[in-house]
PDB file of C-alpha atoms in Angstrom:
ATOM      1  CA  MET B   1     151.965  78.123 157.035  1.00 60.00           C
ATOM      2  CA  GLY B   2     154.928  77.898 154.662  1.00 68.00           C
ATOM      3  CA  LEU B   3     155.290  81.682 154.572  1.00 72.00           C
ATOM      4  CA  PHE B   4     155.093  81.832 158.362  1.00 73.00           C
ATOM      5  CA  LEU B   5     157.838  79.221 158.755  1.00 77.00           C
ATOM      6  CA  LEU B   6     159.992  81.060 156.219  1.00 76.00           C
ATOM      7  CA  LYS B   7     159.616  84.330 158.121  1.00 77.00           C
ATOM      8  CA  ARG B   8     160.435  82.643 161.420  1.00 76.00           C
ATOM      9  CA  THR B   9     163.490  80.960 159.902  1.00 79.00           C
ATOM     10  CA  LEU B  10     164.777  84.213 158.420  1.00 77.00           C
ATOM     11  CA  THR B  11     164.183  85.975 161.743  1.00 79.00           C
ATOM     12  CA  LEU B  12     166.122  83.269 163.579  1.00 75.00           C
ATOM     13  CA  ILE B  13     169.021  83.477 161.118  1.00 77.00           C
ATOM     14  CA  GLY B  14     169.101  87.268 161.389  1.00 78.00           C
ATOM     15  CA  THR B  15     169.064  87.070 165.186  1.00 80.00           C
ATOM     16  CA  LEU B  16     171.950  84.589 165.258  1.00 78.00           C
ATOM     17  CA  VAL B  17     174.012  86.640 162.804  1.00 76.00           C
ATOM     18  CA  GLY B  18     173.397  89.822 164.793  1.00 80.00           C
ATOM     19  CA  ALA B  19     174.231  88.073 168.066  1.00 80.00           C
ATOM     20  CA  SER B  20     177.454  86.649 166.616  1.00 80.00           C
ATOM     21  CA  ILE B  21     178.577  90.102 165.442  1.00 80.00           C
ATOM     22  CA  ILE B  22     177.801  91.690 168.817  1.00 81.00           C
ATOM     23  CA  VAL B  23     179.582  88.919 170.741  1.00 78.00           C
ATOM     24  CA  PHE B  24     182.633  89.142 168.484  1.00 80.00           C
ATOM     25  CA  LEU B  25     182.883  92.945 168.668  1.00 78.00           C
ATOM     26  CA  VAL B  26     182.336  93.129 172.435  1.00 76.00           C
ATOM     27  CA  LEU B  27     185.106  90.603 173.058  1.00 73.00           C
ATOM     28  CA  GLU B  28     187.404  92.341 170.583  1.00 74.00           C
ATOM     29  CA  ILE B  29     187.312  95.642 172.480  1.00 74.00           C
ATOM     30  CA  LEU B  30     188.174  94.053 175.815  1.00 71.00           C
ATOM     31  CA  PRO B  31     191.630  95.038 177.074  1.00 68.00           C
ATOM     32  CA  GLY B  32     194.449  92.504 177.127  1.00 67.00           C
ATOM     33  CA  ASN B  33     196.063  90.113 174.694  1.00 69.00           C
ATOM     34  CA  ALA B  34     195.861  86.322 174.673  1.00 68.00           C
ATOM     35  CA  ALA B  35     199.444  85.955 173.452  1.00 70.00           C
ATOM     36  CA  GLN B  36     200.714  88.245 176.214  1.00 67.00           C
ATOM     37  CA  MET B  37     198.702  86.343 178.838  1.00 68.00           C
ATOM     38  CA  LEU B  38     200.134  83.013 177.677  1.00 68.00           C
ATOM     39  CA  MET B  39     203.741  84.225 177.450  1.00 66.00           C
ATOM     40  CA  GLY B  40     203.713  86.089 180.747  1.00 67.00           C
ATOM     41  CA  PRO B  41     204.663  89.669 181.639  1.00 68.00           C
ATOM     42  CA  ASP B  42     208.403  89.074 181.158  1.00 68.00           C
ATOM     43  CA  ALA B  43     208.159  87.851 177.551  1.00 69.00           C
ATOM     44  CA  SER B  44     209.837  89.884 174.844  1.00 70.00           C
ATOM     45  CA  PRO B  45     207.707  91.720 172.263  1.00 72.00           C
ATOM     46  CA  GLU B  46     209.179  89.506 169.549  1.00 69.00           C
ATOM     47  CA  ALA B  47     208.083  86.320 171.331  1.00 71.00           C
ATOM     48  CA  VAL B  48     204.598  87.716 171.929  1.00 69.00           C
ATOM     49  CA  ALA B  49     204.316  88.750 168.273  1.00 71.00           C
ATOM     50  CA  ALA B  50     205.461  85.304 167.114  1.00 73.00           C
ATOM     51  CA  LEU B  51     202.837  83.579 169.271  1.00 68.00           C
ATOM     52  CA  ALA B  52     200.149  85.998 168.069  1.00 70.00           C
ATOM     53  CA  THR B  53     201.036  85.104 164.476  1.00 74.00           C
ATOM     54  CA  LYS B  54     200.908  81.395 165.285  1.00 71.00           C
ATOM     55  CA  LEU B  55     197.461  81.764 166.859  1.00 68.00           C
ATOM     56  CA  GLY B  56     196.185  83.950 164.038  1.00 71.00           C
ATOM     57  CA  LEU B  57     195.646  86.932 166.325  1.00 71.00           C
ATOM     58  CA  ASP B  58     197.474  89.250 163.930  1.00 71.00           C
ATOM     59  CA  LEU B  59     194.864  88.749 161.204  1.00 74.00           C
ATOM     60  CA  PRO B  60     192.291  91.491 160.532  1.00 74.00           C
ATOM     61  CA  ALA B  61     189.172  91.326 162.716  1.00 75.00           C
ATOM     62  CA  TRP B  62     186.831  90.602 159.800  1.00 77.00           C
ATOM     63  CA  THR B  63     189.039  87.680 158.693  1.00 80.00           C
ATOM     64  CA  ARG B  64     189.001  86.157 162.164  1.00 79.00           C
ATOM     65  CA  TYR B  65     185.226  86.635 162.312  1.00 84.00           C
ATOM     66  CA  TRP B  66     184.678  84.735 159.067  1.00 81.00           C
ATOM     67  CA  HIS B  67     187.052  81.970 160.168  1.00 80.00           C
ATOM     68  CA  TRP B  68     185.077  81.666 163.383  1.00 79.00           C
ATOM     69  CA  ILE B  69     181.663  81.574 161.628  1.00 80.00           C
ATOM     70  CA  GLY B  70     182.971  79.037 159.125  1.00 78.00           C
ATOM     71  CA  GLY B  71     184.127  76.848 161.989  1.00 73.00           C
ATOM     72  CA  LEU B  72     180.734  77.119 163.693  1.00 78.00           C
ATOM     73  CA  LEU B  73     178.950  76.018 160.531  1.00 78.00           C
ATOM     74  CA  THR B  74     181.272  73.040 159.991  1.00 80.00           C
ATOM     75  CA  GLY B  75     181.530  71.970 163.637  1.00 76.00           C
ATOM     76  CA  ASN B  76     185.199  72.949 163.909  1.00 78.00           C
ATOM     77  CA  LEU B  77     185.274  75.351 166.853  1.00 78.00           C
ATOM     78  CA  GLY B  78     189.048  75.630 166.857  1.00 77.00           C
ATOM     79  CA  ASP B  79     191.558  75.058 169.640  1.00 78.00           C
ATOM     80  CA  SER B  80     191.723  76.826 172.971  1.00 81.00           C
ATOM     81  CA  TYR B  81     194.700  79.161 173.365  1.00 77.00           C
ATOM     82  CA  ALA B  82     195.119  78.347 177.054  1.00 77.00           C
ATOM     83  CA  TYR B  83     194.287  74.617 177.096  1.00 79.00           C
ATOM     84  CA  SER B  84     195.727  73.698 173.659  1.00 77.00           C
ATOM     85  CA  SER B  85     192.804  71.350 173.083  1.00 81.00           C
ATOM     86  CA  PRO B  86     189.701  71.470 170.862  1.00 84.00           C
ATOM     87  CA  VAL B  87     187.080  73.889 172.152  1.00 83.00           C
ATOM     88  CA  LEU B  88     184.287  71.424 171.362  1.00 86.00           C
ATOM     89  CA  ASP B  89     185.878  68.807 173.630  1.00 86.00           C
ATOM     90  CA  LEU B  90     186.175  71.361 176.443  1.00 87.00           C
ATOM     91  CA  ILE B  91     182.526  72.377 176.087  1.00 86.00           C
ATOM     92  CA  LEU B  92     181.242  68.789 176.045  1.00 87.00           C
ATOM     93  CA  GLU B  93     183.389  67.891 179.054  1.00 86.00           C
ATOM     94  CA  ARG B  94     182.085  70.821 181.108  1.00 88.00           C
ATOM     95  CA  LEU B  95     178.479  70.284 179.994  1.00 87.00           C
ATOM     96  CA  ALA B  96     178.592  66.932 181.790  1.00 85.00           C
ATOM     97  CA  LEU B  97     178.345  68.967 185.002  1.00 88.00           C
ATOM     98  CA  THR B  98     176.530  72.122 183.918  1.00 88.00           C
ATOM     99  CA  MET B  99     173.597  70.361 182.245  1.00 90.00           C
ATOM    100  CA  PRO B 100     172.716  68.189 185.286  1.00 89.00           C
ATOM    101  CA  LEU B 101     173.092  71.295 187.470  1.00 90.00           C
ATOM    102  CA  ALA B 102     170.668  73.273 185.290  1.00 90.00           C
ATOM    103  CA  LEU B 103     168.210  70.355 185.126  1.00 91.00           C
ATOM    104  CA  LEU B 104     168.275  69.928 188.906  1.00 91.00           C
ATOM    105  CA  ALA B 105     167.752  73.672 189.331  1.00 92.00           C
ATOM    106  CA  MET B 106     164.830  73.482 186.876  1.00 92.00           C
ATOM    107  CA  PHE B 107     163.329  70.662 188.955  1.00 93.00           C
ATOM    108  CA  PHE B 108     163.577  72.725 192.152  1.00 93.00           C
ATOM    109  CA  THR B 109     162.188  75.759 190.325  1.00 92.00           C
ATOM    110  CA  THR B 110     159.156  73.841 189.089  1.00 91.00           C
ATOM    111  CA  VAL B 111     158.323  72.125 192.382  1.00 92.00           C
ATOM    112  CA  ILE B 112     158.695  75.268 194.497  1.00 92.00           C
ATOM    113  CA  ALA B 113     156.822  77.469 192.016  1.00 90.00           C
ATOM    114  CA  LEU B 114     153.856  75.118 191.662  1.00 88.00           C
ATOM    115  CA  LEU B 115     153.501  74.606 195.411  1.00 89.00           C
ATOM    116  CA  VAL B 116     153.752  78.310 196.201  1.00 89.00           C
ATOM    117  CA  GLY B 117     151.701  79.518 193.232  1.00 87.00           C
ATOM    118  CA  VAL B 118     148.778  77.122 193.654  1.00 86.00           C
ATOM    119  CA  THR B 119     148.710  77.557 197.444  1.00 87.00           C
ATOM    120  CA  ALA B 120     148.692  81.350 197.103  1.00 86.00           C
ATOM    121  CA  ALA B 121     145.887  81.206 194.528  1.00 84.00           C
ATOM    122  CA  ALA B 122     143.818  78.966 196.808  1.00 80.00           C
ATOM    123  CA  ARG B 123     144.134  81.616 199.540  1.00 83.00           C
ATOM    124  CA  HIS B 124     143.545  84.584 197.251  1.00 81.00           C
ATOM    125  CA  ASN B 125     143.590  87.941 199.103  1.00 80.00           C
ATOM    126  CA  LYS B 126     144.127  86.184 202.428  1.00 84.00           C
ATOM    127  CA  LEU B 127     147.117  86.258 204.759  1.00 86.00           C
ATOM    128  CA  GLY B 128     148.654  83.164 203.180  1.00 80.00           C
ATOM    129  CA  ASP B 129     148.476  84.706 199.715  1.00 80.00           C
ATOM    130  CA  VAL B 130     150.035  87.971 200.872  1.00 84.00           C
ATOM    131  CA  GLY B 131     152.777  86.181 202.795  1.00 87.00           C
ATOM    132  CA  LEU B 132     153.726  83.805 199.980  1.00 85.00           C
ATOM    133  CA  MET B 133     153.754  86.541 197.345  1.00 85.00           C
ATOM    134  CA  GLY B 134     155.816  88.720 199.679  1.00 86.00           C
ATOM    135  CA  MET B 135     158.353  85.900 199.973  1.00 87.00           C
ATOM    136  CA  ALA B 136     158.315  85.532 196.190  1.00 86.00           C
ATOM    137  CA  GLN B 137     159.056  89.228 195.799  1.00 86.00           C
ATOM    138  CA  VAL B 138     162.013  88.869 198.166  1.00 85.00           C
ATOM    139  CA  GLY B 139     163.192  85.845 196.175  1.00 84.00           C
ATOM    140  CA  ILE B 140     163.152  87.858 192.962  1.00 85.00           C
ATOM    141  CA  ALA B 141     165.307  90.552 194.577  1.00 85.00           C
ATOM    142  CA  ILE B 142     167.941  88.150 195.982  1.00 84.00           C
ATOM    143  CA  PRO B 143     171.124  87.878 193.853  1.00 84.00           C
ATOM    144  CA  ASN B 144     172.167  84.305 193.087  1.00 83.00           C
ATOM    145  CA  PHE B 145     175.685  84.747 194.443  1.00 84.00           C
ATOM    146  CA  TRP B 146     174.408  86.188 197.752  1.00 86.00           C
ATOM    147  CA  PHE B 147     171.992  83.306 198.275  1.00 87.00           C
ATOM    148  CA  ALA B 148     174.735  80.838 197.324  1.00 86.00           C
ATOM    149  CA  ILE B 149     177.043  82.275 199.991  1.00 88.00           C
ATOM    150  CA  LEU B 150     174.187  82.157 202.523  1.00 88.00           C
ATOM    151  CA  LEU B 151     173.578  78.472 201.775  1.00 88.00           C
ATOM    152  CA  ILE B 152     177.284  77.731 202.215  1.00 86.00           C
ATOM    153  CA  LEU B 153     177.378  79.522 205.575  1.00 89.00           C
ATOM    154  CA  VAL B 154     174.303  77.679 206.880  1.00 86.00           C
ATOM    155  CA  PHE B 155     174.530  74.165 205.437  1.00 85.00           C
ATOM    156  CA  SER B 156     178.300  73.806 204.930  1.00 82.00           C
ATOM    157  CA  VAL B 157     179.974  75.901 207.626  1.00 84.00           C
ATOM    158  CA  LYS B 158     177.365  75.815 210.403  1.00 84.00           C
ATOM    159  CA  LEU B 159     175.543  72.492 209.970  1.00 82.00           C
ATOM    160  CA  GLN B 160     178.259  70.750 207.899  1.00 80.00           C
ATOM    161  CA  TRP B 161     175.689  68.765 205.919  1.00 82.00           C
ATOM    162  CA  PHE B 162     177.249  69.516 202.536  1.00 79.00           C
ATOM    163  CA  SER B 163     180.698  70.367 201.221  1.00 78.00           C
ATOM    164  CA  ALA B 164     181.356  74.054 200.634  1.00 74.00           C
ATOM    165  CA  GLY B 165     182.348  73.504 197.004  1.00 75.00           C
ATOM    166  CA  GLY B 166     184.071  71.329 194.467  1.00 74.00           C
ATOM    167  CA  PHE B 167     182.855  68.312 192.547  1.00 74.00           C
ATOM    168  CA  GLU B 168     184.414  64.862 192.720  1.00 70.00           C
ATOM    169  CA  GLY B 169     182.724  63.663 189.545  1.00 69.00           C
ATOM    170  CA  TRP B 170     180.196  60.932 188.940  1.00 68.00           C
ATOM    171  CA  GLY B 171     182.684  58.151 189.707  1.00 68.00           C
ATOM    172  CA  ASP B 172     181.593  57.930 193.358  1.00 70.00           C
ATOM    173  CA  GLY B 173     177.992  57.268 192.377  1.00 69.00           C
ATOM    174  CA  PHE B 174     174.956  59.129 191.109  1.00 74.00           C
ATOM    175  CA  PHE B 175     173.630  60.226 194.497  1.00 77.00           C
ATOM    176  CA  SER B 176     177.035  61.462 195.620  1.00 74.00           C
ATOM    177  CA  GLY B 177     177.230  63.634 192.517  1.00 74.00           C
ATOM    178  CA  VAL B 178     173.702  64.950 192.995  1.00 80.00           C
ATOM    179  CA  LYS B 179     174.469  65.792 196.635  1.00 80.00           C
ATOM    180  CA  SER B 180     177.356  67.991 195.473  1.00 81.00           C
ATOM    181  CA  LEU B 181     174.944  69.868 193.195  1.00 85.00           C
ATOM    182  CA  LEU B 182     172.073  70.390 195.662  1.00 87.00           C
ATOM    183  CA  LEU B 183     173.208  73.724 197.112  1.00 89.00           C
ATOM    184  CA  PRO B 184     174.284  75.187 193.745  1.00 90.00           C
ATOM    185  CA  ALA B 185     170.971  74.108 192.208  1.00 90.00           C
ATOM    186  CA  LEU B 186     168.978  75.683 195.044  1.00 90.00           C
ATOM    187  CA  SER B 187     170.871  78.953 194.731  1.00 90.00           C
ATOM    188  CA  LEU B 188     170.144  78.953 190.996  1.00 89.00           C
ATOM    189  CA  ALA B 189     166.474  78.072 191.468  1.00 89.00           C
ATOM    190  CA  VAL B 190     165.399  80.667 194.037  1.00 89.00           C
ATOM    191  CA  VAL B 191     164.976  83.635 191.690  1.00 88.00           C
ATOM    192  CA  GLN B 192     163.382  81.648 188.865  1.00 89.00           C
ATOM    193  CA  ALA B 193     161.064  79.841 191.294  1.00 90.00           C
ATOM    194  CA  ALA B 194     159.880  83.176 192.685  1.00 90.00           C
ATOM    195  CA  ILE B 195     159.119  84.481 189.189  1.00 91.00           C
ATOM    196  CA  LEU B 196     157.375  81.277 188.128  1.00 91.00           C
ATOM    197  CA  ALA B 197     155.331  81.173 191.351  1.00 90.00           C
ATOM    198  CA  ARG B 198     153.805  84.571 190.580  1.00 90.00           C
ATOM    199  CA  ILE B 199     152.982  83.482 187.024  1.00 89.00           C
ATOM    200  CA  THR B 200     151.480  80.208 188.300  1.00 88.00           C
ATOM    201  CA  ARG B 201     149.296  82.091 190.776  1.00 88.00           C
ATOM    202  CA  SER B 202     147.981  84.419 188.069  1.00 88.00           C
ATOM    203  CA  ALA B 203     147.297  81.531 185.674  1.00 86.00           C
ATOM    204  CA  VAL B 204     145.486  79.514 188.348  1.00 83.00           C
ATOM    205  CA  LEU B 205     143.332  82.479 189.376  1.00 83.00           C
ATOM    206  CA  GLU B 206     142.389  83.027 185.729  1.00 84.00           C
ATOM    207  CA  VAL B 207     141.304  79.398 185.271  1.00 79.00           C
ATOM    208  CA  MET B 208     139.395  79.356 188.572  1.00 78.00           C
ATOM    209  CA  ARG B 209     136.925  81.831 187.055  1.00 78.00           C
ATOM    210  CA  GLU B 210     135.944  79.364 184.311  1.00 75.00           C
ATOM    211  CA  ASP B 211     132.546  77.657 184.252  1.00 72.00           C
ATOM    212  CA  PHE B 212     133.909  74.110 184.460  1.00 74.00           C
ATOM    213  CA  VAL B 213     135.466  74.911 187.848  1.00 71.00           C
ATOM    214  CA  ARG B 214     132.108  76.022 189.244  1.00 74.00           C
ATOM    215  CA  THR B 215     130.540  72.893 187.767  1.00 75.00           C
ATOM    216  CA  ALA B 216     133.126  70.655 189.435  1.00 72.00           C
ATOM    217  CA  ARG B 217     132.519  72.324 192.779  1.00 74.00           C
ATOM    218  CA  ALA B 218     128.755  71.991 192.345  1.00 73.00           C
ATOM    219  CA  LYS B 219     129.221  68.248 191.815  1.00 70.00           C
ATOM    220  CA  GLY B 220     130.942  68.008 195.176  1.00 72.00           C
ATOM    221  CA  VAL B 221     134.537  67.658 193.991  1.00 71.00           C
ATOM    222  CA  SER B 222     136.936  68.606 196.789  1.00 73.00           C
ATOM    223  CA  GLN B 223     138.835  71.896 196.643  1.00 74.00           C
ATOM    224  CA  ARG B 224     142.158  70.050 196.547  1.00 76.00           C
ATOM    225  CA  MET B 225     141.042  67.899 193.624  1.00 77.00           C
ATOM    226  CA  VAL B 226     139.704  70.925 191.758  1.00 75.00           C
ATOM    227  CA  LEU B 227     142.950  72.851 192.190  1.00 75.00           C
ATOM    228  CA  TRP B 228     145.555  70.187 191.556  1.00 76.00           C
ATOM    229  CA  THR B 229     143.713  68.177 188.901  1.00 75.00           C
ATOM    230  CA  HIS B 230     141.323  70.375 186.949  1.00 73.00           C
ATOM    231  CA  VAL B 231     142.625  73.920 187.436  1.00 78.00           C
ATOM    232  CA  LEU B 232     146.382  73.326 187.349  1.00 77.00           C
ATOM    233  CA  ARG B 233     146.164  71.180 184.225  1.00 81.00           C
ATOM    234  CA  ASN B 234     144.489  74.011 182.315  1.00 80.00           C
ATOM    235  CA  ALA B 235     146.761  76.683 183.810  1.00 79.00           C
ATOM    236  CA  MET B 236     150.007  75.012 182.720  1.00 82.00           C
ATOM    237  CA  ILE B 237     150.227  76.502 179.202  1.00 84.00           C
ATOM    238  CA  PRO B 238     151.661  79.912 180.244  1.00 84.00           C
ATOM    239  CA  VAL B 239     153.684  78.229 182.988  1.00 85.00           C
ATOM    240  CA  ILE B 240     155.378  75.810 180.570  1.00 86.00           C
ATOM    241  CA  THR B 241     156.062  78.661 178.148  1.00 86.00           C
ATOM    242  CA  VAL B 242     157.921  80.593 180.844  1.00 86.00           C
ATOM    243  CA  MET B 243     159.755  77.462 181.997  1.00 85.00           C
ATOM    244  CA  GLY B 244     161.269  77.090 178.542  1.00 83.00           C
ATOM    245  CA  MET B 245     162.707  80.601 178.725  1.00 84.00           C
ATOM    246  CA  GLN B 246     163.864  80.113 182.298  1.00 86.00           C
ATOM    247  CA  PHE B 247     166.034  77.124 181.438  1.00 86.00           C
ATOM    248  CA  SER B 248     168.287  79.308 179.292  1.00 84.00           C
ATOM    249  CA  GLU B 249     168.483  81.792 182.172  1.00 85.00           C
ATOM    250  CA  LEU B 250     169.503  78.983 184.523  1.00 87.00           C
ATOM    251  CA  LEU B 251     172.311  78.025 182.132  1.00 84.00           C
ATOM    252  CA  ALA B 252     173.472  81.648 182.094  1.00 83.00           C
ATOM    253  CA  GLY B 253     173.309  81.782 185.887  1.00 84.00           C
ATOM    254  CA  THR B 254     175.806  78.940 186.189  1.00 84.00           C
ATOM    255  CA  ILE B 255     178.605  81.402 185.337  1.00 84.00           C
ATOM    256  CA  VAL B 256     178.255  82.967 188.792  1.00 86.00           C
ATOM    257  CA  VAL B 257     177.132  79.953 190.816  1.00 88.00           C
ATOM    258  CA  GLU B 258     179.807  77.581 189.513  1.00 86.00           C
ATOM    259  CA  ASN B 259     182.487  80.061 190.505  1.00 86.00           C
ATOM    260  CA  VAL B 260     181.032  80.495 194.001  1.00 86.00           C
ATOM    261  CA  PHE B 261     180.973  76.715 194.556  1.00 86.00           C
ATOM    262  CA  TYR B 262     184.168  76.114 192.537  1.00 85.00           C
ATOM    263  CA  LEU B 263     182.457  73.676 190.160  1.00 85.00           C
ATOM    264  CA  PRO B 264     184.347  72.720 186.965  1.00 86.00           C
ATOM    265  CA  GLY B 265     181.420  73.384 184.648  1.00 85.00           C
ATOM    266  CA  LEU B 266     180.752  75.478 181.581  1.00 86.00           C
ATOM    267  CA  GLY B 267     180.206  78.642 183.615  1.00 84.00           C
ATOM    268  CA  ARG B 268     183.597  78.375 185.260  1.00 86.00           C
ATOM    269  CA  LEU B 269     185.180  77.612 181.878  1.00 87.00           C
ATOM    270  CA  ILE B 270     183.769  80.898 180.529  1.00 85.00           C
ATOM    271  CA  PHE B 271     185.050  82.817 183.559  1.00 84.00           C
ATOM    272  CA  GLN B 272     188.537  81.328 183.238  1.00 83.00           C
ATOM    273  CA  ALA B 273     188.563  81.937 179.478  1.00 83.00           C
ATOM    274  CA  ILE B 274     187.700  85.606 180.009  1.00 82.00           C
ATOM    275  CA  SER B 275     190.479  85.918 182.589  1.00 79.00           C
ATOM    276  CA  ASN B 276     192.972  84.318 180.188  1.00 77.00           C
ATOM    277  CA  ARG B 277     191.700  86.259 177.163  1.00 80.00           C
ATOM    278  CA  ASP B 278     190.918  82.888 175.584  1.00 78.00           C
ATOM    279  CA  LEU B 279     188.339  84.569 173.375  1.00 78.00           C
ATOM    280  CA  ILE B 280     187.752  81.637 171.047  1.00 80.00           C
ATOM    281  CA  VAL B 281     186.392  79.662 174.012  1.00 82.00           C
ATOM    282  CA  VAL B 282     184.218  82.547 175.208  1.00 81.00           C
ATOM    283  CA  ARG B 283     182.732  83.165 171.764  1.00 82.00           C
ATOM    284  CA  ASN B 284     181.811  79.537 171.190  1.00 79.00           C
ATOM    285  CA  CYS B 285     180.384  79.065 174.686  1.00 78.00           C
ATOM    286  CA  VAL B 286     178.176  82.146 174.354  1.00 76.00           C
ATOM    287  CA  MET B 287     176.866  81.127 170.941  1.00 70.00           C
TER     288      MET B 287
END
């Protein structure tokens, strides 16, 4: 067990180091200059060079990389070039919106996937199964941004049930804040729910072949009770495993969805930082 944990720890460290190098190098080769972006197109070369020196952008790449890694290890993520404030404070401030958004999307993903997956398995090889899995396949193919725009057109423009974007904060109450996140969370959840529904169906069908299911049916237990109590409980192991991986994908998906709905979350912070060449923010957000 000790050797296994050591191998896993070394693998994790190697993965993080490799990811940090890739992230740093990819951002380094992007065109543009943070000092030039901050000074504007009319700034003199001398002024741009002076700002670059002040920000440490004139240092060799390997020096800036080690400064960045040292800051990560000590909790000092540095200051944003564009906002002139600590990066850690910016991340924590934006996470106050992004984390509830991802959790709400995970809730929708789980509920939709379990309902669709179990229902499809109960109607295996019947019209209901084919129809639900066909809808799941369509859900997998739908881009998040396209579905987000569709939700805005239907529920914001046509029906006017929700605002088309923006977030007033949690000051107006919990339910008001959640209402602002419903459409973004649904647009995030559709693809992941479709994937999880197919996995749930497969897991349920596998468990339904077990002897204890036949025994429960022989004892007169209803089909609904067998499915939702006995079968689903034993089919949840692969489902929960996939859910853990999907949560990170939901966090990554906020980059697109938050910009569609104009939400001031972590995803929009990353987008704005890329536009402003505020690479120190991008690097720390990605890691």
